[in-house]
Coordinates of C-alpha atoms in Angstrom, one line a residue:
X275 CA 87.1 33.1 128.1
X276 CA 90.7 33.7 129.1
X277 CA 91.7 30.7 127.0
X278 CA 90.2 32.1 123.9
X279 CA 93.4 33.9 122.6
X280 CA 95.2 30.6 122.9
X281 CA 92.6 28.8 120.8
X282 CA 92.4 31.2 117.9
X283 CA 94.0 30.0 114.6
X284 CA 97.4 31.6 114.2
X285 CA 96.3 32.6 110.7
X286 CA 94.1 35.2 112.3
X287 CA 96.9 36.6 114.5
X288 CA 99.6 39.2 113.9
X289 CA 101.4 42.0 115.6
X290 CA 100.4 44.0 117.6
X291 CA 99.7 40.8 119.5
X292 CA 97.4 40.3 122.5
X293 CA 99.3 41.3 125.7
X294 CA 101.0 44.3 124.2
X295 CA 100.1 47.2 126.4
X296 CA 101.6 50.6 125.7
X297 CA 103.8 50.7 122.6
X298 CA 105.3 53.2 120.1
X299 CA 105.3 52.5 116.4
X300 CA 107.4 54.3 113.8
X301 CA 106.5 55.3 110.2
X302 CA 109.4 55.5 107.7
X303 CA 109.9 58.3 105.2
X304 CA 108.3 57.8 101.8
X305 CA 110.3 55.7 99.4
X306 CA 112.3 53.7 101.9
X307 CA 112.8 50.1 101.0
X308 CA 113.7 48.6 104.4
X309 CA 115.3 49.3 107.8
X310 CA 118.9 48.2 107.6
X311 CA 119.7 48.9 111.2
X312 CA 117.7 49.5 114.4
X313 CA 119.6 50.1 117.7
X314 CA 118.6 51.2 121.2
X315 CA 119.9 51.3 124.8
X316 CA 118.1 51.1 128.1
X317 CA 118.6 50.5 131.8
X318 CA 117.2 47.3 133.5
X319 CA 114.4 48.3 135.8
X320 CA 114.2 47.9 139.6
X321 CA 113.2 44.4 140.8
X322 CA 109.5 43.9 141.1
X323 CA 107.9 41.9 143.9
X324 CA 108.6 38.1 143.6
X325 CA 105.5 36.5 142.0
X326 CA 104.3 34.3 139.2
X327 CA 104.1 37.4 136.9
X328 CA 106.3 37.6 133.8
X329 CA 106.6 40.6 131.4
X330 CA 109.1 42.5 129.3
X331 CA 110.0 45.8 127.8
X332 CA 111.6 45.4 124.3
X333 CA 112.1 47.0 120.9
X334 CA 111.9 45.3 117.6
X335 CA 110.5 45.4 114.1
X336 CA 108.2 43.7 111.6
X337 CA 107.7 43.6 107.8
X338 CA 104.6 45.4 106.5
X339 CA 102.4 42.3 107.2
X340 CA 103.4 42.2 110.9
X341 CA 104.0 38.5 110.8
X342 CA 107.8 38.2 111.4
X343 CA 108.9 39.9 114.6
X344 CA 112.6 40.3 115.5
X345 CA 113.4 41.7 118.9
X346 CA 115.9 42.0 121.8
X347 CA 113.9 41.3 124.9
X348 CA 114.4 41.9 128.6
X349 CA 111.9 39.8 130.5
X350 CA 111.2 39.6 134.3
X351 CA 110.7 35.9 135.0
X352 CA 109.1 36.1 138.4
X353 CA 112.3 36.1 140.3
X354 CA 115.0 37.6 138.1
X355 CA 115.6 39.8 135.0
X356 CA 117.0 38.2 131.9
X357 CA 118.0 39.2 128.3
X358 CA 118.2 37.5 124.9
X359 CA 116.9 38.0 121.4
X360 CA 113.9 36.4 119.8
X361 CA 112.4 35.8 116.4
X362 CA 108.7 35.0 116.3
X363 CA 107.0 34.0 113.0
X364 CA 103.3 33.8 112.9
X365 CA 102.8 31.7 109.7
X366 CA 103.8 29.0 109.7
X367 CA 104.5 29.4 113.4
X368 CA 108.1 29.4 114.3
X369 CA 110.0 30.8 117.3
X370 CA 113.8 31.0 118.0
X371 CA 115.7 32.5 120.9
X372 CA 119.4 33.3 121.4
X373 CA 121.1 32.3 124.6
X374 CA 119.6 33.7 127.8
X375 CA 121.6 35.7 130.3
X376 CA 120.7 36.9 133.8
X377 CA 120.9 40.7 134.3
X378 CA 120.7 42.9 137.3
X379 CA 118.6 45.9 138.1
X380 CA 120.5 49.1 137.0
X381 CA 122.6 47.4 134.3
X382 CA 122.7 48.7 130.8
X383 CA 121.5 46.8 127.8
X384 CA 122.3 47.6 124.1
X385 CA 120.2 46.0 121.5
X386 CA 120.9 45.8 117.8
X387 CA 119.1 44.6 114.7
X388 CA 121.4 44.8 111.6
X389 CA 120.7 43.7 108.0
X390 CA 123.2 41.7 105.9
X391 CA 122.4 42.1 102.2
X392 CA 124.6 39.2 101.2
X393 CA 122.5 36.7 103.1
X394 CA 119.2 38.6 103.2
X395 CA 119.2 38.2 107.0
X396 CA 119.4 40.2 110.2
X397 CA 121.8 39.8 113.1
X398 CA 119.9 40.1 116.3
X399 CA 122.1 41.0 119.3
X400 CA 121.9 42.2 122.8
X401 CA 124.9 43.1 125.1
X402 CA 125.2 43.8 128.8
X403 CA 127.4 46.9 128.7
X404 CA 128.9 46.4 132.2
X405 CA 130.0 42.8 131.6
X406 CA 130.4 42.6 127.8
X407 CA 128.2 39.4 127.7
X408 CA 126.4 39.2 124.3
X409 CA 123.5 37.1 123.1
X410 CA 122.9 36.9 119.3
X411 CA 121.4 35.0 116.5
X412 CA 121.0 35.3 112.7
X413 CA 117.5 35.4 111.2
X414 CA 116.9 35.0 107.5
X415 CA 114.1 37.2 106.0
X416 CA 111.1 35.0 105.2
X417 CA 110.4 34.9 101.5
X418 CA 112.4 38.1 101.0
X419 CA 110.2 40.3 103.2
X420 CA 111.5 43.8 104.0
X421 CA 111.4 45.1 107.5
X422 CA 109.7 48.5 107.7
X423 CA 107.8 48.7 111.0
X424 CA 109.8 49.6 114.2
X425 CA 108.3 49.1 117.7
X426 CA 109.0 49.9 121.3
X427 CA 106.8 47.8 123.5
X428 CA 105.8 46.8 127.1
X429 CA 104.2 43.3 127.0
X430 CA 102.3 40.8 129.2
X431 CA 99.2 41.8 131.2
X432 CA 99.2 41.3 135.0
X433 CA 97.9 43.2 138.1
X434 CA 99.7 46.6 138.4
X435 CA 101.4 45.8 141.8
X436 CA 103.6 43.2 140.0
X437 CA 105.3 45.7 137.7
X438 CA 108.6 47.4 138.6
X439 CA 108.4 50.1 141.2
X440 CA 110.3 52.7 139.2
X441 CA 107.2 52.9 136.9
X442 CA 109.2 53.8 133.8
X443 CA 111.6 52.4 131.3
X444 CA 113.4 54.7 128.8
X445 CA 114.9 53.6 125.5
X446 CA 117.8 56.0 124.6
X447 CA 120.3 56.4 121.8
X448 CA 117.7 55.3 119.3
X449 CA 119.3 54.8 115.9
X450 CA 117.4 53.9 112.7
X451 CA 119.1 53.3 109.4
X452 CA 117.0 53.2 106.1
X453 CA 118.5 51.6 103.0
X454 CA 122.0 52.1 104.5
X455 CA 121.6 55.7 105.5
X456 CA 120.8 57.3 108.9
X457 CA 117.1 58.2 109.0
X458 CA 116.6 58.5 112.8
X459 CA 115.3 62.0 112.7
X460 CA 112.9 61.2 109.8
X461 CA 111.0 58.4 111.5
X462 CA 107.6 59.5 112.8
X463 CA 106.8 57.8 116.1
X464 CA 103.3 57.4 117.4
X465 CA 102.0 56.4 120.8
X466 CA 99.5 53.5 120.9
X467 CA 97.8 51.1 123.4
X468 CA 96.7 47.6 122.5
X469 CA 95.6 46.1 125.9
X470 CA 94.9 48.9 128.3
X471 CA 96.4 48.2 131.8
X472 CA 97.9 50.1 134.7
X473 CA 97.8 53.5 132.9
X474 CA 100.6 52.2 130.6
X475 CA 101.6 54.8 127.9
X476 CA 104.4 55.4 125.5
X477 CA 105.9 58.8 125.6
X478 CA 107.8 60.0 122.5
X479 CA 110.4 62.4 124.1
X480 CA 112.5 62.9 120.9
X481 CA 113.5 60.9 117.8
X482 CA 116.3 59.3 119.9
X483 CA 114.4 58.7 123.2
X484 CA 111.1 56.9 124.0
X485 CA 109.8 56.0 127.5
X486 CA 107.0 53.7 128.6
X487 CA 105.4 54.6 132.0
X488 CA 102.9 52.9 134.3
X489 CA 101.2 53.2 137.7
X490 CA 101.7 50.3 140.1
X491 CA 98.9 51.6 142.3
X492 CA 96.2 51.5 139.6
X493 CA 93.3 49.1 139.6
X494 CA 93.5 46.4 136.9
X495 CA 90.9 44.3 135.1
X496 CA 93.3 41.4 135.9
X497 CA 93.2 41.8 139.7
X498 CA 90.6 39.1 140.2
X499 CA 92.3 36.5 138.0
X500 CA 94.1 33.5 139.5
X501 CA 97.7 32.8 138.8
X502 CA 96.7 29.9 136.6
X503 CA 94.3 32.2 134.6
X504 CA 97.1 34.8 134.2
X505 CA 99.5 32.1 133.0
X506 CA 97.0 30.9 130.4
X507 CA 96.4 34.4 129.2
X508 CA 100.0 35.4 128.8
X509 CA 101.7 32.1 127.9
X510 CA 102.4 33.0 124.2
X511 CA 105.1 34.6 122.1
X512 CA 108.5 34.8 123.9
X513 CA 107.0 33.2 127.1
X514 CA 106.7 29.8 125.4
X515 CA 110.5 29.4 125.2
X516 CA 111.6 31.5 128.2
X517 CA 113.9 29.7 130.6
X518 CA 112.9 29.6 134.3
X519 CA 109.5 30.9 133.8
X520 CA 107.4 30.7 137.0
X521 CA 104.7 28.0 137.0
X522 CA 102.0 28.5 139.6
X523 CA 100.8 25.3 141.3
X524 CA 97.5 23.9 140.3
X525 CA 94.8 24.0 142.9
X526 CA 94.2 20.8 144.8
X527 CA 91.4 18.6 143.4
X528 CA 88.5 18.0 145.7
X529 CA 89.5 14.4 146.3
X530 CA 93.1 15.5 147.1
X531 CA 91.9 18.1 149.5
X532 CA 89.6 15.6 151.3
X533 CA 92.5 13.1 151.5
X534 CA 94.7 15.8 153.0
X535 CA 92.0 16.7 155.5
X536 CA 91.5 13.1 156.6
X537 CA 95.3 12.7 157.0
X538 CA 95.6 15.8 159.2
X539 CA 92.6 14.7 161.3
X540 CA 94.0 11.2 161.8
X541 CA 97.3 12.8 163.0
X542 CA 95.4 15.1 165.4
X543 CA 93.4 12.1 166.8
X544 CA 96.5 10.0 167.3
X545 CA 98.2 12.9 169.2
X546 CA 95.1 13.5 171.4
X547 CA 94.8 9.8 172.2
X548 CA 98.5 9.4 173.1
X549 CA 98.4 12.5 175.3
X550 CA 95.3 11.2 177.2
X551 CA 97.0 7.9 177.7
X552 CA 100.0 9.6 179.2
X553 CA 97.9 11.8 181.5
X554 CA 95.6 8.9 182.7
X555 CA 98.6 6.7 183.3
X556 CA 100.2 9.4 185.6
X557 CA 97.1 9.6 187.9

């Protein structure tokens, strides 16, 4: 059953996608045509335990049909934090990422999605404030679609012990521009949960600050799943193109296990035989 989400036709899928846990979604003031700029800042979380888990806090936005997501992402890849920007189009399926950079716990990320009317496109960018390193790409609006649905999200479902120990990420300095004018204070944010896990929740602290919190000690419905089952469940969206994503080893086939056992036993027998020969020869 864990493979079912991977087998569903993409025509049936849209955002919010499977694997989104807590998220905040914004509603624009009446009469707005499109978001022309969306910007946020956050601090990279503490390092989680090393594992095969991968997940990401991010913000982004979609058109009304929720089929064309643009987002600066900050994934944990099992052994390191990273940052880049992503465009994911549901139909026809298309995915593009900007260059990936490694980031350290405690560093500051600034993400930006800015509309260019002359090309009907958005510049997606993300910058590590402490180093100035920047990752960016330009994404043209599909069929002239207008982006109107902003999100703040924590994505990919794993056992709770694998998430960062600080149990919180806060997006600050939120700036929303509607049709070229600042509409930050006019956006109505709402807290939502798609796939409930680890007490994840979005906390709307103000129009300019949103946090997502979780509990690393909580029980999870994913606790009894194997690494391979968790990989199959979460290997979609940005995970398909992430660099250095952990790949758990497949369990040994019965024939391989038997061969390994026979090899080990042969070695033990040879060692015992040679030891007895030495002992008997010394009598």
